[in-house]
Structures are given as C-alpha cells and as structure tokens.
Tab-separated table of C-alpha atoms in Angstrom:
chain	number	residue	atom	x	y	z
A	1	MET	CA	0.000	0.000	0.000
A	2	SER	CA	1.304	3.472	-0.864
A	3	ASP	CA	1.346	6.160	1.824
A	4	LYS	CA	-1.691	7.818	0.370
A	5	SER	CA	-3.715	4.656	0.136
A	6	THR	CA	-2.875	3.619	3.720
A	7	ARG	CA	-4.188	6.930	4.996
A	8	ASP	CA	-7.280	6.572	2.793
A	9	HIS	CA	-7.848	3.070	4.107
A	10	ILE	CA	-7.722	4.283	7.699
A	11	VAL	CA	-10.161	7.127	7.017
A	12	GLU	CA	-12.515	4.841	5.121
A	13	ALA	CA	-12.512	2.203	7.887
A	14	ALA	CA	-13.010	4.862	10.574
A	15	ASP	CA	-15.889	6.399	8.599
A	16	GLN	CA	-17.649	3.025	8.484
A	17	LEU	CA	-17.027	2.243	12.146
A	18	PHE	CA	-18.138	5.704	13.350
A	19	TYR	CA	-21.303	5.268	11.307
A	20	GLN	CA	-22.011	1.701	12.353
A	21	GLN	CA	-21.186	1.845	16.051
A	22	GLY	CA	-20.771	5.530	16.872
A	23	PHE	CA	-17.703	7.745	17.277
A	24	GLU	CA	-17.421	7.432	21.065
A	25	HIS	CA	-17.790	3.665	21.029
A	26	THR	CA	-15.097	3.205	18.357
A	27	SER	CA	-11.601	2.974	19.786
A	28	PHE	CA	-8.322	3.855	18.140
A	29	SER	CA	-7.416	0.141	18.124
A	30	ASN	CA	-10.794	-0.852	16.600
A	31	ILE	CA	-9.795	1.213	13.581
A	32	ALA	CA	-6.230	-0.144	13.455
A	33	ASP	CA	-7.602	-3.695	13.670
A	34	ALA	CA	-10.073	-3.034	10.850
A	35	VAL	CA	-7.310	-1.727	8.573
A	36	ARG	CA	-4.920	-4.523	9.644
A	37	ILE	CA	-1.822	-2.402	9.854
A	38	SER	CA	0.833	-2.148	12.572
A	39	ARG	CA	0.371	0.390	15.371
A	40	GLY	CA	3.581	2.061	14.176
A	41	ASN	CA	2.267	2.615	10.672
A	42	PHE	CA	-1.074	3.738	12.095
A	43	TYR	CA	0.504	6.341	14.420
A	44	TYR	CA	2.571	7.616	11.524
A	45	HIS	CA	-0.672	8.783	9.909
A	46	PHE	CA	-2.817	9.710	12.914
A	47	LYS	CA	-1.904	10.540	16.489
A	48	SER	CA	-5.450	10.626	17.902
A	49	LYS	CA	-9.043	9.584	17.232
A	50	ASP	CA	-9.966	13.272	16.976
A	51	GLN	CA	-7.499	13.669	14.105
A	52	ILE	CA	-9.154	10.734	12.342
A	53	LEU	CA	-12.576	12.274	12.920
A	54	LYS	CA	-11.434	15.492	11.260
A	55	ALA	CA	-10.229	13.495	8.249
A	56	VAL	CA	-13.500	11.521	8.152
A	57	ILE	CA	-15.535	14.731	8.109
A	58	GLU	CA	-13.309	16.255	5.387
A	59	ARG	CA	-13.774	13.104	3.323
A	60	ARG	CA	-17.542	13.195	3.778
A	61	LEU	CA	-17.669	16.886	2.858
A	62	ALA	CA	-15.692	16.211	-0.336
A	63	ASP	CA	-17.910	13.211	-1.222
A	64	THR	CA	-21.079	15.201	-0.547
A	65	ARG	CA	-19.918	18.114	-2.721
A	66	GLN	CA	-19.181	15.672	-5.514
A	67	MET	CA	-22.585	13.966	-5.148
A	68	LEU	CA	-24.430	17.305	-5.224
A	69	GLN	CA	-22.521	18.328	-8.358
A	70	GLN	CA	-23.437	15.009	-9.938
A	71	TRP	CA	-27.152	15.540	-9.137
A	72	GLU	CA	-26.825	19.003	-10.649
A	73	ARG	CA	-25.515	17.460	-13.875
A	74	ASP	CA	-28.027	14.586	-13.890
A	75	GLY	CA	-31.215	16.577	-13.337
A	76	SER	CA	-32.242	19.008	-16.003
A	77	ARG	CA	-34.982	20.557	-13.870
A	78	PRO	CA	-34.610	21.730	-10.213
A	79	ALA	CA	-37.420	19.385	-9.054
A	80	ASP	CA	-35.590	16.415	-10.596
A	81	ARG	CA	-32.514	17.372	-8.608
A	82	ILE	CA	-34.488	17.631	-5.346
A	83	ARG	CA	-35.919	14.197	-6.137
A	84	SER	CA	-32.339	12.883	-6.286
A	85	PHE	CA	-31.960	14.069	-2.711
A	86	ILE	CA	-35.257	12.509	-1.576
A	87	HIS	CA	-34.378	9.195	-3.165
A	88	ILE	CA	-31.222	8.707	-1.063
A	89	LEU	CA	-33.703	7.456	1.552
A	90	THR	CA	-34.769	4.680	-0.807
A	91	THR	CA	-31.297	3.894	-2.148
A	92	ASN	CA	-29.716	3.763	1.310
A	93	ARG	CA	-32.690	2.251	3.125
A	94	ALA	CA	-30.778	-0.852	4.272
A	95	PRO	CA	-27.948	1.016	6.097
A	96	ILE	CA	-30.443	3.677	7.284
A	97	MET	CA	-32.619	1.002	8.913
A	98	ARG	CA	-29.529	-0.431	10.596
A	99	HIS	CA	-27.627	2.714	11.599
A	100	GLY	CA	-29.741	5.809	10.826
A	101	CYS	CA	-28.592	8.712	8.656
A	102	PRO	CA	-24.779	9.099	8.618
A	103	VAL	CA	-25.018	12.903	8.772
A	104	GLY	CA	-27.782	13.216	11.367
A	105	THR	CA	-26.402	10.603	13.743
A	106	LEU	CA	-22.860	12.029	13.630
A	107	CYS	CA	-24.042	15.603	14.239
A	108	THR	CA	-26.283	14.450	17.096
A	109	GLU	CA	-23.493	12.472	18.736
A	110	LEU	CA	-20.932	15.275	18.436
A	111	ALA	CA	-23.471	17.744	19.872
A	112	LYS	CA	-23.862	15.542	22.967
A	113	LEU	CA	-20.089	15.183	23.285
A	114	ASN	CA	-19.762	18.940	22.798
A	115	HIS	CA	-16.959	17.916	20.455
A	116	SER	CA	-14.640	20.479	18.858
A	117	SER	CA	-15.363	19.012	15.385
A	118	ARG	CA	-19.068	19.614	15.803
A	119	THR	CA	-19.103	22.728	13.628
A	120	GLU	CA	-17.314	20.905	10.789
A	121	ALA	CA	-19.805	18.018	10.981
A	122	ASN	CA	-22.762	20.422	10.864
A	123	GLU	CA	-21.206	21.770	7.671
A	124	LEU	CA	-22.457	18.536	6.061
A	125	PHE	CA	-26.022	19.617	6.823
A	126	THR	CA	-25.215	23.112	5.554
A	127	LEU	CA	-24.023	21.695	2.207
A	128	PHE	CA	-27.389	19.961	1.693
A	129	ARG	CA	-29.320	22.982	2.972
A	130	THR	CA	-27.534	25.430	0.644
A	131	TRP	CA	-27.869	23.115	-2.330
A	132	LEU	CA	-31.576	22.461	-1.702
A	133	ARG	CA	-32.201	26.182	-1.189
A	134	LYS	CA	-30.616	26.844	-4.593
A	135	GLN	CA	-32.925	24.274	-6.227
A	136	PHE	CA	-36.046	25.741	-4.596
A	137	ARG	CA	-34.990	29.210	-5.767
A	138	GLN	CA	-34.692	27.887	-9.294
A	139	LEU	CA	-38.138	26.366	-8.817
A	140	GLY	CA	-39.394	29.944	-8.405
A	141	ARG	CA	-39.628	29.889	-4.576
A	142	LYS	CA	-37.283	32.814	-3.997
A	143	ARG	CA	-38.865	33.970	-0.749
A	144	ASP	CA	-39.193	30.698	1.139
A	145	ALA	CA	-36.424	28.665	-0.532
A	146	ASP	CA	-34.501	28.278	2.726
A	147	ALA	CA	-37.609	27.292	4.712
A	148	LEU	CA	-38.449	24.663	2.081
A	149	ALA	CA	-34.854	23.381	2.109
A	150	MET	CA	-34.941	23.041	5.904
A	151	HIS	CA	-38.350	21.371	5.727
A	152	VAL	CA	-37.316	18.662	3.284
A	153	LEU	CA	-34.049	18.156	5.186
A	154	ALA	CA	-35.948	17.757	8.475
A	155	TRP	CA	-38.489	15.440	6.871
A	156	SER	CA	-35.764	13.129	5.582
A	157	GLN	CA	-34.035	13.158	8.988
A	158	GLY	CA	-37.235	12.200	10.771
A	159	VAL	CA	-37.867	9.350	8.340
A	160	ALA	CA	-34.324	8.052	8.921
A	161	THR	CA	-34.673	8.177	12.730
A	162	LEU	CA	-37.970	6.272	12.760
A	163	ALA	CA	-36.895	3.811	10.064
A	164	ASN	CA	-33.896	3.033	12.268
A	165	ALA	CA	-36.088	2.517	15.355
A	166	PHE	CA	-38.836	0.488	13.675
A	167	HIS	CA	-36.904	-1.203	10.816
A	168	ASN	CA	-39.821	-0.416	8.597
A	169	GLU	CA	-39.137	-0.374	4.863
A	170	ALA	CA	-42.777	0.227	3.872
A	171	PHE	CA	-42.721	3.357	6.028
A	172	ILE	CA	-39.674	4.726	4.156
A	173	LYS	CA	-41.284	4.059	0.782
A	174	ARG	CA	-44.567	5.675	1.809
A	175	GLU	CA	-42.859	8.791	3.155
A	176	VAL	CA	-40.640	9.076	0.051
A	177	ARG	CA	-43.783	8.916	-2.098
A	178	GLN	CA	-45.365	11.661	0.009
A	179	MET	CA	-42.238	13.792	-0.222
A	180	CYS	CA	-42.345	13.474	-4.006
A	181	GLU	CA	-46.045	14.384	-4.070
A	182	TRP	CA	-45.338	17.367	-1.832
A	183	LEU	CA	-42.544	18.430	-4.192
A	184	SER	CA	-44.793	18.015	-7.251
A	185	SER	CA	-47.224	20.564	-5.840
A	186	TYR	CA	-44.402	23.151	-5.939
A	187	GLU	CA	-43.466	22.029	-9.417
A	188	ASP	CA	-47.054	22.581	-10.564
A	189	ASP	CA	-46.976	26.049	-9.009
A	190	ALA	CA	-43.753	26.800	-10.871
A	191	ALA	CA	-45.239	25.492	-14.130
A	192	CYS	CA	-48.308	27.701	-13.627
A	193	GLU	CA	-46.095	30.724	-12.924
A	194	THR	CA	-43.940	30.089	-16.000
A	195	HIS	CA	-47.043	29.576	-18.069
A	196	ALA	CA	-48.621	32.786	-16.748
A	197	ASP	CA	-45.419	34.689	-17.466
A	198	SER	CA	-45.234	33.467	-21.058
A	199	GLU	CA	-48.860	34.274	-21.824
A	200	PRO	CA	-49.669	37.778	-23.022
A	201	ARG	CA	-51.817	39.623	-20.462
A	202	ALA	CA	-55.489	39.982	-21.330
B	1	MET	CA	-32.228	10.202	52.037
B	2	SER	CA	-34.441	7.120	52.246
B	3	ASP	CA	-33.557	4.031	50.198
B	4	LYS	CA	-36.223	4.792	47.664
B	5	SER	CA	-35.221	8.381	47.202
B	6	THR	CA	-31.515	7.524	46.795
B	7	ARG	CA	-32.387	5.141	43.968
B	8	ASP	CA	-34.645	7.789	42.445
B	9	HIS	CA	-31.868	10.355	42.667
B	10	ILE	CA	-29.456	8.049	40.864
B	11	VAL	CA	-31.936	7.316	38.070
B	12	GLU	CA	-32.822	10.983	37.702
B	13	ALA	CA	-29.158	12.040	37.508
B	14	ALA	CA	-28.352	9.251	35.034
B	15	ASP	CA	-31.346	10.207	32.886
B	16	GLN	CA	-30.081	13.804	32.679
B	17	LEU	CA	-26.480	12.776	31.954
B	18	PHE	CA	-27.457	10.209	29.304
B	19	TYR	CA	-29.560	12.887	27.638
B	20	GLN	CA	-27.000	15.677	27.886
B	21	GLN	CA	-23.810	13.821	27.018
B	22	GLY	CA	-24.914	10.418	25.703
B	23	PHE	CA	-25.093	6.980	27.338
B	24	GLU	CA	-21.708	5.727	26.120
B	25	HIS	CA	-19.896	8.885	27.198
B	26	THR	CA	-21.392	8.842	30.722
B	27	SER	CA	-19.404	6.726	33.146
B	28	PHE	CA	-20.594	4.968	36.266
B	29	SER	CA	-18.529	7.423	38.330
B	30	ASN	CA	-19.970	10.462	36.487
B	31	ILE	CA	-23.354	9.406	37.821
B	32	ALA	CA	-22.081	8.698	41.345
B	33	ASP	CA	-20.379	12.109	41.375
B	34	ALA	CA	-23.551	13.856	40.208
B	35	VAL	CA	-25.595	12.237	42.996
B	36	ARG	CA	-22.823	12.843	45.557
B	37	ILE	CA	-23.113	9.532	47.340
B	38	SER	CA	-20.467	7.036	48.370
B	39	ARG	CA	-19.471	4.288	45.947
B	40	GLY	CA	-20.719	1.747	48.521
B	41	ASN	CA	-24.185	3.238	48.651
B	42	PHE	CA	-24.187	3.552	44.863
B	43	TYR	CA	-23.266	-0.123	44.292
B	44	TYR	CA	-25.941	-1.141	46.771
B	45	HIS	CA	-28.509	0.159	44.282
B	46	PHE	CA	-26.881	-0.529	40.912
B	47	LYS	CA	-24.124	-2.939	39.923
B	48	SER	CA	-23.644	-1.692	36.350
B	49	LYS	CA	-24.396	1.172	33.974
B	50	ASP	CA	-26.658	-1.158	31.995
B	51	GLN	CA	-28.785	-1.701	35.104
B	52	ILE	CA	-29.110	2.064	35.467
B	53	LEU	CA	-30.062	2.382	31.795
B	54	LYS	CA	-32.864	-0.117	32.297
B	55	ALA	CA	-34.157	1.895	35.260
B	56	VAL	CA	-33.867	5.142	33.257
B	57	ILE	CA	-35.932	3.683	30.420
B	58	GLU	CA	-38.561	2.339	32.858
B	59	ARG	CA	-38.774	5.764	34.444
B	60	ARG	CA	-39.171	7.443	31.052
B	61	LEU	CA	-41.833	4.942	30.001
B	62	ALA	CA	-43.786	5.612	33.207
B	63	ASP	CA	-43.450	9.391	32.780
B	64	THR	CA	-44.516	9.204	29.134
B	65	ARG	CA	-47.601	7.101	29.964
B	66	GLN	CA	-48.535	9.649	32.596
B	67	MET	CA	-48.031	12.566	30.191
B	68	LEU	CA	-50.150	10.920	27.474
B	69	GLN	CA	-52.925	10.253	30.001
B	70	GLN	CA	-52.751	13.893	31.058
B	71	TRP	CA	-53.076	15.068	27.414
B	72	GLU	CA	-56.037	12.738	27.083
B	73	ARG	CA	-57.706	14.435	30.058
B	74	ASP	CA	-56.748	17.965	28.961
B	75	GLY	CA	-57.905	17.824	25.347
B	76	SER	CA	-61.582	17.387	24.718
B	77	ARG	CA	-61.101	16.755	20.959
B	78	PRO	CA	-58.559	14.390	19.370
B	79	ALA	CA	-56.929	17.220	17.383
B	80	ASP	CA	-56.376	19.183	20.602
B	81	ARG	CA	-54.598	16.151	22.040
B	82	ILE	CA	-52.367	15.792	18.964
B	83	ARG	CA	-51.579	19.495	19.309
B	84	SER	CA	-50.349	18.776	22.853
B	85	PHE	CA	-47.863	16.363	21.273
B	86	ILE	CA	-46.767	18.862	18.608
B	87	HIS	CA	-46.263	21.579	21.183
B	88	ILE	CA	-43.620	19.627	23.145
B	89	LEU	CA	-41.270	20.937	20.440
B	90	THR	CA	-42.065	24.495	21.496
B	91	THR	CA	-42.121	23.824	25.243
B	92	ASN	CA	-38.837	21.903	25.197
B	93	ARG	CA	-37.118	23.952	22.502
B	94	ALA	CA	-34.212	25.005	24.750
B	95	PRO	CA	-33.083	21.453	25.710
B	96	ILE	CA	-33.914	20.209	22.174
B	97	MET	CA	-31.625	22.829	20.630
B	98	ARG	CA	-28.858	21.799	23.061
B	99	HIS	CA	-29.258	17.994	23.126
B	100	GLY	CA	-31.877	16.922	20.568
B	101	CYS	CA	-34.957	14.833	21.375
B	102	PRO	CA	-34.422	12.614	24.455
B	103	VAL	CA	-36.282	9.689	22.838
B	104	GLY	CA	-34.800	9.906	19.344
B	105	THR	CA	-31.208	10.416	20.473
B	106	LEU	CA	-31.337	7.548	22.985
B	107	CYS	CA	-32.872	5.125	20.450
B	108	THR	CA	-30.317	6.137	17.806
B	109	GLU	CA	-27.395	5.691	20.198
B	110	LEU	CA	-28.565	2.297	21.462
B	111	ALA	CA	-29.099	1.137	17.867
B	112	LYS	CA	-25.465	1.964	17.059
B	113	LEU	CA	-24.278	0.215	20.222
B	114	ASN	CA	-26.522	-2.724	19.360
B	115	HIS	CA	-27.442	-2.507	23.036
B	116	SER	CA	-29.632	-5.127	24.711
B	117	SER	CA	-31.945	-2.376	26.059
B	118	ARG	CA	-32.622	-1.111	22.572
B	119	THR	CA	-36.037	-2.749	22.317
B	120	GLU	CA	-37.145	-1.219	25.621
B	121	ALA	CA	-35.988	2.233	24.483
B	122	ASN	CA	-37.886	1.887	21.199
B	123	GLU	CA	-40.952	1.177	23.322
B	124	LEU	CA	-40.908	4.924	24.078
B	125	PHE	CA	-41.518	5.608	20.397
B	126	THR	CA	-44.192	2.910	20.343
B	127	LEU	CA	-46.045	4.600	23.213
B	128	PHE	CA	-46.244	7.840	21.221
B	129	ARG	CA	-47.093	6.000	18.008
B	130	THR	CA	-49.931	4.013	19.575
B	131	TRP	CA	-51.315	7.052	21.342
B	132	LEU	CA	-51.173	9.216	18.199
B	133	ARG	CA	-52.787	6.429	16.145
B	134	LYS	CA	-55.655	6.326	18.629
B	135	GLN	CA	-56.162	10.099	18.271
B	136	PHE	CA	-56.133	9.942	14.452
B	137	ARG	CA	-58.678	7.109	14.586
B	138	GLN	CA	-60.922	9.264	16.746
B	139	LEU	CA	-60.406	12.026	14.183
B	140	GLY	CA	-62.099	9.710	11.688
B	141	ARG	CA	-58.909	8.485	9.935
B	142	LYS	CA	-59.451	4.810	10.635
B	143	ARG	CA	-57.595	3.535	7.564
B	144	ASP	CA	-54.429	5.600	7.699
B	145	ALA	CA	-54.274	6.394	11.429
B	146	ASP	CA	-50.969	4.565	11.841
B	147	ALA	CA	-49.396	6.206	8.784
B	148	LEU	CA	-50.430	9.629	10.085
B	149	ALA	CA	-49.081	8.808	13.552
B	150	MET	CA	-45.735	7.767	12.046
B	151	HIS	CA	-45.709	10.860	9.857
B	152	VAL	CA	-46.185	13.332	12.692
B	153	LEU	CA	-43.691	11.410	14.838
B	154	ALA	CA	-41.097	11.514	12.030
B	155	TRP	CA	-41.768	15.186	11.393
B	156	SER	CA	-41.161	16.083	15.039
B	157	GLN	CA	-37.979	13.969	15.081
B	158	GLY	CA	-36.610	15.720	12.012
B	159	VAL	CA	-37.335	19.132	13.487
B	160	ALA	CA	-35.507	18.147	16.696
B	161	THR	CA	-32.441	16.883	14.791
B	162	LEU	CA	-32.081	20.028	12.688
B	163	ALA	CA	-32.898	22.380	15.577
B	164	ASN	CA	-30.074	20.675	17.460
B	165	ALA	CA	-27.646	21.100	14.543
B	166	PHE	CA	-28.562	24.681	13.640
B	167	HIS	CA	-29.733	26.036	17.038
B	168	ASN	CA	-32.557	27.718	15.214
B	169	GLU	CA	-35.576	28.660	17.320
B	170	ALA	CA	-37.421	30.381	14.445
B	171	PHE	CA	-37.194	27.118	12.486
B	172	ILE	CA	-38.865	25.161	15.327
B	173	LYS	CA	-41.675	27.714	15.604
B	174	ARG	CA	-42.266	27.742	11.848
B	175	GLU	CA	-42.391	23.947	11.609
B	176	VAL	CA	-44.702	23.711	14.640
B	177	ARG	CA	-47.030	26.197	12.949
B	178	GLN	CA	-46.964	24.090	9.763
B	179	MET	CA	-47.624	20.901	11.719
B	180	CYS	CA	-50.664	22.561	13.310
B	181	GLU	CA	-51.906	23.746	9.894
B	182	TRP	CA	-51.398	20.236	8.499
B	183	LEU	CA	-53.367	18.833	11.426
B	184	SER	CA	-56.147	21.380	10.944
B	185	SER	CA	-56.744	20.113	7.412
B	186	TYR	CA	-57.580	16.687	8.887
B	187	GLU	CA	-59.752	18.310	11.500
B	188	ASP	CA	-61.686	20.120	8.751
B	189	ASP	CA	-62.073	16.807	6.914
B	190	ALA	CA	-63.427	15.247	10.105
B	191	ALA	CA	-65.800	18.163	10.617
B	192	CYS	CA	-67.035	17.807	7.013
B	193	GLU	CA	-67.525	14.056	7.464
B	194	THR	CA	-69.436	14.533	10.704
B	195	HIS	CA	-71.511	17.233	9.093
B	196	ALA	CA	-72.212	15.081	6.045
B	197	ASP	CA	-73.191	12.182	8.302
B	198	SER	CA	-75.614	14.271	10.316
B	199	GLU	CA	-77.297	15.775	7.276
B	200	PRO	CA	-80.220	13.919	5.735
B	201	ARG	CA	-79.373	12.671	2.228
B	202	ALA	CA	-80.922	14.583	-0.631
C-alpha cells in the first residue's frame, strides 16, 4: 500500500465504524484492527481519534460536494434534482434502517459530546441545505427557498430516525412517495407561474 | 435520604447525563459524582451502567404514559390532544436545541451500540405511536391512522435533529405552525364528514 492509500484506508474504515457503532464507542485500536496495519504505521498517519474524525468529516464533505454536483448534472430541472436528494432514503434504506442517517447521527453524537469538530460536521447539513435552497430558488420559490430546504431536510431526517427505530421499509417508501407528491405541488406552481409569465396579459 | 429516594436520585441524575452527554460517554462514576453519594451506597442500588439504563428507560416509560394520560384528560377533541404532542417541540425547545430529542437520540445511540436495552428504548416511540394512532382514529382516519401517527412522529424527530444542529428557534416555531396547519386540514375533513353524516341525504 502506498502512503496515500494507507491513509485513505484508515479514514474509510473509521468512517464506516463511526457510522455503524458511533464515534465514542469506536476505539483507536478498533480502527487499526479493521485496517490490519501495525500500530507504528497507524501512528505515523494519525496521532489521535480526533485527528481521524477530522479526516473523516473532510472526506464526507468532499464526497457530498461531488454527489451534489453530480445531481446538478443529472437533473435538467430543479425538481428532478431535489428528487435525487429525496431518493437517497430509498437507495440507502438498508444502512439507514440499521444505523440511521450518517449525517444526522454524527451531528447528534458530536453535539452531545460537545466535540470540537461539531461545527465541521454540521457543515455537512449546511451543504445539503444550501444546495436544496438553490434548487427551490430555481423552482421559483425565492422567498421561502430556505424554509423549504430546511423542511425537506428535516423530513428526511425524521424518516431516517424512525426507520432506524422500527426497521420499517414500507414506512420509508410511503414517506418518500409523500415527499415526491409534496414536491410536485411546488413544481405545478412553478409550471403555472412560467405559463402565466409566457402568456400575453389579457 | 431514604432508600427509595436515593435510587430515584441516581436514576434521575443518570437520565439527565445520558440525555446531555450520551449513554456511552457517561461513566458509572460520572453518575455517582452527580448524585454525591459514596461508591458503597451507589453499588448497593446498581451494579452496572446497563442496570441504570434499564431503570432510566422504565422511568421514562412511566413518565410518558402519565403525560399521554394527562393530554387525554386535557384535550376534549382528538386534534387538541395531537396538538399537545406537537407543542412539546415548542415547550422543550431550549433542551432540544442543546441535546436533541431525548427519545430519538437515545434510540439512535442504542441502535449503534446494538445494546440489549434497545427494544425497551424503542418502546418509548411505540407509546407515542400508539397514542397518536388512537387520536387519528378518533379524528375519523381509521384507515391511515398509523401512517399519520408515524408521519407526525417523524416530522417532530426531524425538526428536533435540525434544531439541534442549527440552534434555530425560528425554524422550530415555523415547523410547529406548519404541523398545526397540516393537522387542521384533517380536523376540517373530520368536521365535514361529521356534518355530512348528520345531514339527511338529498
């Protein structure tokens, strides 16, 4: 393994373990064991669990930015892009039912620990919020774009929390359907507005 | 302190600490220190943190049952009772912004720890779910009472998670207002149904 890939392996393993069993519950040696490298090599890359957490958050931020850019490219209309967000609940339903949302559960845990990396972790939520706000603006909801972004973000968080507690796949699917219906009503509004704008006034 | 009250003090202190800083992060001695009793006296009541967790969950279950019964007595109409549930978000906004929802965050943490008391903790959610379902049934929504109960439960969970991340009081108030408006639409439906039922057919 090259230096770079060893570090990547550590961060990747830590990311998984923090998600699956929580940050506090994951020990430095849990991570070393998962990566199967010597303690010496491990310490060469990271001196503390907090350092690994920082790297995990940076990695997640980079991955999230990339995913949002991809959704931007994939969806020609803003509502299609918001649907990409909603559908993570369906795509990731198996891990969500087992471990909850990776963003929500990390932010909640770091808040309780009053951890110094809390602000960086919340930045993950801010990425989604800012991106969703942009989509709602493009959907013609300039005034309440941020409120709508926060609403759909909260909705998805609530679905993840209850899906995790009740292990209920039908519940996820039903809520995703309702989120899409809710979104369609804004799409219809936007279509009406566009239509009204393009029509000559009587 | 009598025997009973010492035990109660321990459970109360543990409940607060688990909520404020998480179960995993709270040590046996943190709790003993908070209650300010000797280790001997402490061990007389509880031999392990898991035993305390069980007692904390039992206490919360008892308190929740009592609260739901109180809402039942206070609200003459089912929608008023559901509003009592929604308004916990407003009443408890300060601790929610600091530590999230006590039920959601405990269930999420125990899921990650794959803790043996997980099922008992989820019972807290089930109490709310069953109670809300009953209210929606009384509101005339016999078919989708459970879906509506899960929806309002998820909504409140999502609001708590994001309020905790963003420390945003205006967001809580806005979402609570929207939840009440959403509920009112079902109330209107129920009123229409009742009205239609009481009217002689043409």
